[in-house]
Short mmCIF file of C-alpha atoms in Angstrom, two decimals:
data_model
loop_
_atom_site.label_atom_id
_atom_site.label_comp_id
_atom_site.label_asym_id
_atom_site.label_seq_id
_atom_site.Cartn_x
_atom_site.Cartn_y
_atom_site.Cartn_z
CA MET A 1 124.85 110.73 96.99
CA LYS A 2 126.05 109.62 100.39
CA ASN A 3 126.72 106.04 101.31
CA GLY A 4 123.99 106.11 103.92
CA GLU A 5 121.34 107.13 101.16
CA ARG A 6 122.79 104.60 98.73
CA ILE A 7 122.30 101.72 101.16
CA ILE A 8 118.78 102.86 101.92
CA ASN A 9 117.83 102.90 98.19
CA ILE A 10 119.22 99.66 97.52
CA SER A 11 117.65 98.20 100.62
CA ARG A 12 114.16 99.50 99.71
CA LEU A 13 114.48 98.28 96.13
CA LEU A 14 115.60 94.79 97.13
CA PHE A 15 112.84 94.86 99.85
CA PHE A 16 109.76 95.34 97.22
CA ILE A 17 111.55 93.03 94.56
CA ALA A 18 111.56 90.25 97.27
CA LEU A 19 107.87 91.44 98.55
CA ILE A 20 106.46 91.09 94.99
CA ILE A 21 108.10 87.77 94.38
CA PHE A 22 106.83 86.30 97.68
CA ILE A 23 103.44 87.32 97.34
CA HIS A 24 103.22 85.18 94.04
CA VAL A 25 105.59 82.35 95.09
CA GLY A 26 104.07 82.40 98.49
CA GLN A 27 100.70 82.03 97.35
CA THR A 28 101.74 79.18 95.23
CA LEU A 29 103.30 77.33 97.89
CA ALA A 30 100.18 77.87 100.13
CA ILE A 31 98.13 76.21 97.35
CA LEU A 32 100.72 73.43 96.71
CA LYS A 33 100.11 73.10 100.68
CA LYS A 34 103.96 73.51 101.25
CA ILE A 35 102.82 76.50 103.60
CA THR A 36 100.13 77.18 105.57
CA MET A 37 98.16 80.56 105.30
CA TYR A 38 99.26 81.37 108.80
CA GLU A 39 102.86 80.86 108.19
CA PHE A 40 102.42 83.10 104.70
CA SER A 41 100.67 85.73 107.06
CA ASN A 42 103.86 85.33 109.40
CA ILE A 43 106.11 86.31 106.69
CA LEU A 44 104.29 89.37 105.50
CA GLN A 45 104.38 90.37 109.07
CA ALA A 46 107.97 90.02 108.95
CA PHE A 47 108.08 92.36 105.83
CA GLY A 48 106.09 94.78 107.91
CA ILE A 49 108.77 95.00 110.51
CA ILE A 50 111.77 95.19 107.93
CA ALA A 51 109.86 97.97 106.06
CA LEU A 52 109.68 99.81 109.59
CA VAL A 53 113.28 99.39 110.30
CA ILE A 54 114.06 100.67 106.52
CA TYR A 55 111.53 103.78 106.88
CA ILE A 56 112.94 104.94 110.40
CA ALA A 57 116.57 104.56 108.92
CA ASP A 58 115.42 106.56 105.97
CA LYS A 59 114.02 109.27 108.18
CA ILE A 60 117.20 109.25 110.28
CA ILE A 61 119.77 109.19 107.52
CA ASN A 62 118.27 111.70 105.40
CA LYS A 63 116.74 113.72 108.09
CA LYS A 64 113.21 113.63 106.96
CA ARG A 65 110.25 115.32 108.78
CA PHE A 66 107.10 113.90 109.93
CA ASN A 67 104.61 113.98 107.36
CA ILE A 68 100.99 113.49 106.67
CA TYR A 69 101.46 109.84 105.53
CA ASP A 70 102.97 109.46 109.15
CA SER A 71 100.09 111.07 110.76
CA ILE A 72 97.57 108.87 108.86
CA ILE A 73 98.94 105.49 109.78
CA ILE A 74 99.40 106.26 113.37
CA ILE A 75 95.86 107.51 113.58
CA LEU A 76 94.65 104.27 111.56
CA SER A 77 96.95 101.89 113.77
CA ILE A 78 95.38 103.45 116.91
CA LEU A 79 91.89 103.24 115.81
CA GLY A 80 92.77 99.39 114.86
CA ILE A 81 94.10 98.84 118.23
CA ILE A 82 91.27 100.08 120.07
CA SER A 83 88.78 98.03 117.94
CA THR A 84 90.74 95.11 118.61
CA VAL A 85 90.51 95.89 122.37
CA PHE A 86 86.86 96.08 122.08
CA ALA A 87 86.30 93.20 119.38
CA TYR A 88 83.78 90.30 119.51
CA ASN A 89 86.48 87.79 119.18
CA LYS A 90 89.85 89.41 120.30
CA GLY A 91 91.79 86.25 119.12
CA VAL A 92 90.36 86.72 115.62
CA ALA A 93 91.13 90.60 115.72
CA ILE A 94 94.69 89.88 116.56
CA TRP A 95 95.47 87.08 114.18
CA GLY A 96 92.72 86.92 111.85
CA THR A 97 90.48 84.40 110.60
CA ARG A 98 91.89 80.86 110.11
CA THR A 99 91.26 80.98 106.29
CA ARG A 100 93.29 84.21 105.78
CA PHE A 101 94.99 85.31 108.84
CA GLU A 102 94.48 89.20 108.39
CA GLY A 103 94.23 90.64 111.94
CA ILE A 104 95.46 93.77 113.40
CA LEU A 105 99.20 92.67 112.95
CA SER A 106 98.93 91.83 109.18
CA LEU A 107 96.76 95.15 108.83
CA ILE A 108 99.62 97.01 110.63
CA SER A 109 102.23 95.26 108.49
CA TYR A 110 100.23 96.47 105.65
CA TYR A 111 100.29 100.02 106.86
CA LEU A 112 104.29 99.89 107.19
CA ILE A 113 104.80 98.66 103.89
CA PHE A 114 102.51 101.52 102.44
CA LEU A 115 104.64 103.94 104.37
CA LEU A 116 107.77 102.68 102.83
CA ALA A 117 106.28 102.65 99.28
CA THR A 118 105.64 106.45 99.75
CA THR A 119 109.50 106.85 99.64
CA VAL A 120 110.11 104.93 96.47
CA LYS A 121 112.19 107.00 93.72
CA LYS A 122 110.74 107.48 90.31
CA LYS A 123 113.52 105.10 88.57
CA GLU A 124 112.70 102.03 91.04
CA LYS A 125 108.76 102.47 90.45
CA LYS A 126 109.58 101.61 86.76
CA LEU A 127 111.35 98.44 87.73
CA LEU A 128 108.98 97.62 90.30
CA LEU A 129 105.92 98.01 87.96
CA TRP A 130 107.67 95.80 85.26
CA LEU A 131 108.03 92.96 87.81
CA VAL A 132 104.38 93.71 88.73
CA ILE A 133 103.61 93.34 84.98
CA PHE A 134 105.72 90.13 84.49
CA PHE A 135 104.00 88.36 87.51
CA GLY A 136 100.49 89.50 85.89
CA LEU A 137 101.24 87.89 82.48
CA LEU A 138 102.19 84.65 84.39
CA GLN A 139 98.91 85.08 86.17
CA ILE A 140 96.87 85.48 83.12
CA ILE A 141 98.74 82.14 81.54
CA ILE A 142 97.47 80.12 84.52
CA GLY A 143 94.16 81.65 84.68
CA THR A 144 93.79 80.54 80.95
CA ILE A 145 94.56 76.75 81.94
CA GLN A 146 92.16 77.36 84.60
CA THR A 147 89.56 78.79 82.09
CA LEU A 148 90.21 75.85 79.96
CA LYS A 149 88.93 73.52 82.44
CA ILE A 150 92.04 71.92 83.49
CA ASN A 151 90.75 71.14 87.13
CA VAL A 152 93.99 70.41 88.73
CA ILE A 153 96.31 73.40 88.99
CA PHE A 154 99.36 73.30 91.02
CA ASN A 155 97.85 70.41 93.06
CA TYR A 156 94.84 72.41 93.71
CA ASP A 157 91.40 70.81 92.71
CA ARG A 158 89.17 73.27 91.25
CA SER A 159 86.68 70.81 90.19
CA ASN A 160 84.14 71.70 93.08
CA ASN A 161 85.13 75.33 93.13
CA PHE A 162 81.88 77.68 92.42
CA SER A 163 83.92 79.53 90.04
CA THR A 164 84.26 76.60 87.79
CA LYS A 165 80.46 77.28 86.98
CA PHE A 166 81.16 80.31 85.05
CA ALA A 167 84.88 79.52 83.90
CA PHE A 168 86.43 82.04 86.35
CA ALA A 169 90.22 82.41 86.34
CA SER A 170 91.83 82.80 89.83
CA GLY A 171 95.53 82.18 89.04
CA THR A 172 97.35 81.28 92.07
CA LEU A 173 95.77 84.23 94.07
CA GLY A 174 93.35 81.65 95.25
CA ASN A 175 90.19 83.74 94.49
CA PRO A 176 88.99 85.08 91.17
CA ASN A 177 88.19 88.59 92.77
CA PHE A 178 91.70 88.79 94.06
CA TYR A 179 93.15 87.79 90.53
CA ALA A 180 90.89 90.06 88.50
CA THR A 181 92.03 93.07 90.91
CA TYR A 182 95.63 92.35 90.34
CA ILE A 183 95.25 91.87 86.74
CA LEU A 184 93.26 95.51 86.62
CA MET A 185 95.94 96.96 88.23
CA CYS A 186 98.37 95.55 85.47
CA ALA A 187 95.72 96.50 82.89
CA LEU A 188 95.12 100.35 83.73
CA PHE A 189 99.05 100.81 83.88
CA VAL A 190 99.63 99.35 80.43
CA LEU A 191 96.53 101.01 79.01
CA ALA A 192 97.48 104.46 80.21
CA SER A 193 101.02 103.65 79.00
CA PHE A 194 99.47 102.99 75.73
CA PHE A 195 97.58 106.01 75.25
CA SER A 196 100.67 108.25 76.45
CA ALA A 197 103.35 106.52 74.34
CA LYS A 198 105.07 108.78 71.78
CA SER A 199 107.26 106.41 69.68
CA ARG A 200 105.60 103.60 67.34
CA LYS A 201 107.54 100.94 69.02
CA THR A 202 106.48 101.87 72.57
CA LYS A 203 102.77 102.33 71.26
CA ILE A 204 103.04 98.68 69.71
CA LEU A 205 104.47 97.08 72.95
CA PHE A 206 101.86 98.76 75.11
CA GLY A 207 99.21 97.97 72.71
CA ILE A 208 100.18 94.42 72.65
CA LEU A 209 100.23 94.27 76.25
CA SER A 210 96.90 96.30 76.72
CA ILE A 211 95.05 93.27 74.59
CA ILE A 212 96.67 90.76 76.81
CA PHE A 213 95.45 92.24 80.15
CA ALA A 214 92.12 93.22 78.86
CA TYR A 215 91.59 89.70 78.07
CA GLY A 216 93.10 89.00 81.56
CA VAL A 217 90.60 90.96 82.99
CA PHE A 218 87.57 89.27 81.25
CA ILE A 219 88.50 85.72 81.97
CA GLY A 220 88.49 86.74 85.65
CA SER A 221 84.89 87.48 85.11
CA THR A 222 84.48 90.00 87.76
CA THR A 223 81.74 92.55 87.09
CA SER A 224 83.45 95.18 89.09
CA THR A 225 86.83 95.12 87.13
CA MET A 226 85.10 94.59 83.66
CA LEU A 227 83.11 97.82 84.44
CA ILE A 228 86.24 99.84 85.82
CA TYR A 229 88.41 98.86 83.03
CA GLY A 230 85.67 99.74 80.45
CA LEU A 231 85.11 103.20 82.05
CA PHE A 232 89.01 103.88 82.06
CA LEU A 233 89.07 102.72 78.30
CA LEU A 234 86.30 105.07 77.43
CA ILE A 235 88.09 108.08 79.58
CA GLY A 236 91.30 107.14 77.59
CA VAL A 237 89.41 107.40 74.22
CA PHE A 238 87.82 110.85 75.10
CA LYS A 239 91.11 112.23 75.99
CA GLU A 240 92.73 111.33 72.81
CA LEU A 241 89.72 112.71 70.89
CA ARG A 242 90.52 116.02 72.53
CA LYS A 243 93.76 115.95 71.34
CA LYS A 244 92.09 115.60 67.68
CA LYS A 245 94.07 112.25 66.99
CA LEU A 246 90.93 110.65 65.48
CA LYS A 247 92.90 108.44 62.94
CA ASN A 248 95.43 107.04 65.65
CA ILE A 249 92.18 106.24 67.81
CA ILE A 250 90.40 104.55 65.09
CA ILE A 251 93.23 102.36 64.02
CA SER A 252 94.29 101.39 67.44
CA PHE A 253 90.61 100.47 68.44
CA LEU A 254 90.16 98.44 65.40
CA ILE A 255 93.43 96.32 66.08
CA PHE A 256 92.69 96.27 69.68
CA ILE A 257 88.99 94.69 69.27
CA SER A 258 90.04 92.52 66.55
CA ALA A 259 92.88 91.00 68.49
CA PHE A 260 90.89 90.86 71.65
CA GLY A 261 87.82 89.31 70.04
CA ILE A 262 89.94 86.64 68.29
CA ILE A 263 91.58 85.54 71.45
CA LEU A 264 88.29 85.38 73.19
CA THR A 265 86.64 83.53 70.42
CA SER A 266 89.26 80.90 70.31
CA LEU A 267 89.17 80.29 73.86
CA ASN A 268 85.41 80.10 74.07
CA HIS A 269 85.66 77.35 71.43
CA PHE A 270 87.57 75.08 73.71
CA VAL A 271 85.24 75.78 76.61
CA ASP A 272 81.49 75.05 75.24
CA ASN A 273 80.63 78.79 75.10
CA LYS A 274 81.20 79.66 78.58
CA VAL A 275 83.31 82.70 78.15
CA PHE A 276 80.61 84.23 76.27
CA ASN A 277 78.12 83.11 78.55
CA SER A 278 80.20 84.43 81.86
CA ILE A 279 80.55 87.75 80.02
CA LYS A 280 77.05 87.96 78.90
CA TYR A 281 76.00 87.27 82.63
CA ASN A 282 78.19 90.21 83.92
CA THR A 283 77.36 92.50 81.37
CA MET A 284 73.43 91.90 81.96
CA GLU A 285 74.13 92.61 85.50
CA ILE A 286 75.83 95.87 84.59
CA VAL A 287 72.77 96.76 82.18
CA ASN A 288 70.37 95.68 84.96
CA ILE A 289 71.93 98.32 87.20
CA PHE A 290 71.41 101.18 84.92
CA LYS A 291 67.97 99.92 83.89
CA TYR A 292 66.28 98.89 87.13
CA GLY A 293 68.65 100.46 89.45
CA ILE A 294 70.48 98.82 92.65
CA LYS A 295 68.82 96.15 94.18
CA ASP A 296 69.67 94.02 97.23
CA SER A 297 70.68 91.24 95.02
CA THR A 298 72.83 93.25 92.89
CA GLY A 299 76.64 92.15 93.12
CA SER A 300 76.20 88.55 94.12
CA ASN A 301 73.78 90.18 97.16
CA ARG A 302 76.70 92.34 98.25
CA ILE A 303 74.18 95.20 98.28
CA TYR A 304 72.17 93.65 100.71
CA VAL A 305 75.13 92.93 102.93
CA TRP A 306 76.37 96.62 102.83
CA LYS A 307 72.84 97.98 103.79
CA THR A 308 72.61 95.59 106.70
CA THR A 309 75.97 96.48 107.67
CA LEU A 310 75.33 100.11 107.68
CA LYS A 311 72.61 99.56 109.96
CA GLN A 312 75.22 98.15 112.57
CA VAL A 313 77.44 101.30 111.98
CA PRO A 314 75.56 103.68 114.62
CA LYS A 315 75.68 100.95 117.41
CA ASN A 316 79.52 100.44 116.85
CA ILE A 317 80.61 103.84 115.67
CA ILE A 318 83.06 104.53 118.28
CA ASN A 319 85.01 101.35 118.62
CA GLY A 320 84.01 99.12 115.79
CA VAL A 321 83.54 95.23 116.08
CA GLY A 322 87.09 94.34 115.73
CA VAL A 323 89.40 93.78 112.80
CA ASP A 324 88.37 90.73 110.43
CA ASN A 325 85.48 90.49 113.07
CA PHE A 326 82.86 90.99 110.16
CA SER A 327 81.32 87.64 110.96
CA PHE A 328 80.26 88.92 114.21
CA VAL A 329 78.94 92.23 112.80
CA ASP A 330 75.26 91.80 113.64
CA ASN A 331 75.27 91.59 117.22
CA GLY A 332 77.89 88.71 117.19
CA LYS A 333 76.11 86.97 114.52
CA LYS A 334 76.68 86.63 110.83
CA ILE A 335 74.69 88.55 108.20
CA CYS A 336 72.45 85.87 106.67
CA ILE A 337 70.60 85.80 103.16
CA MET A 338 67.82 83.44 102.54
CA LYS A 339 67.82 81.82 99.37
CA LYS A 340 65.30 79.60 97.45
CA VAL A 341 66.93 76.43 96.23
CA LYS A 342 65.07 74.42 93.61
CA LYS A 343 64.93 70.99 94.41
CA ILE A 344 66.34 68.34 91.84
#
């Protein structure tokens, strides 16, 4: 391996290690109000610039050709810029809304990070995945504390948060959906590793991790992630059945269900049955989809929002409404949902 290639590999690995750590530490600092989300976003944009430098250096040093990923990212970036030029609110399109600051600058930064990620070596992937898993375990610990109704976590008061009604976990990621999505990624990786493990020790390790992350997904109490996890679990079981490993499946499944049940039951005992109520709520929503079909109210009224948004697509098909300008999608106005509220 040439010195130039070695430097690129080391730089890329250190870059992604720093990025993964920053995402979690930076979000924690934001919750602690040590930094603002604007500063957090600016640092991510700096990561995007660094990613571009490493990516170009990799292209030059290793004499790599222009590929399909480059084409896709260039097209997406051009479309994003066009959308920004014709945005309802150009300031928001460039910098993003004041709560998240994810405008075109952040979007292009994500694209550049993705491009660099396409060059990660197999050995590097394993290390980075384990780092992601490590932080996933930390998020589950914090999520458990939140689920146990300790309202102040990292100086963030959750007592008035809508998620406390169903005892959702949000970790340090600021939102139950973000938490559940991150934990789902970890859960699917360890689940796939569990099914593909060949040695007994590896099987046990990933079996334990699968139980922990399945639990993490459920305390996030996000319907979509629970449904996806269940679907992939069934796919894994069916694949094992095709291999005629029925005995292993039964033993593994019984251990999995027993350990998972004990953890949830114990936690549920401390939070006045709210965990089971939350699971029941999400399960019924899934059942209702199969039983009555998808309605406007499905997914916390997201179906209504999507249907209304699709009506606006023909009007803005060429240039869109602007990055992070969804609040202006209905001819410059927000999509509103009228709901009846019972008077106390």
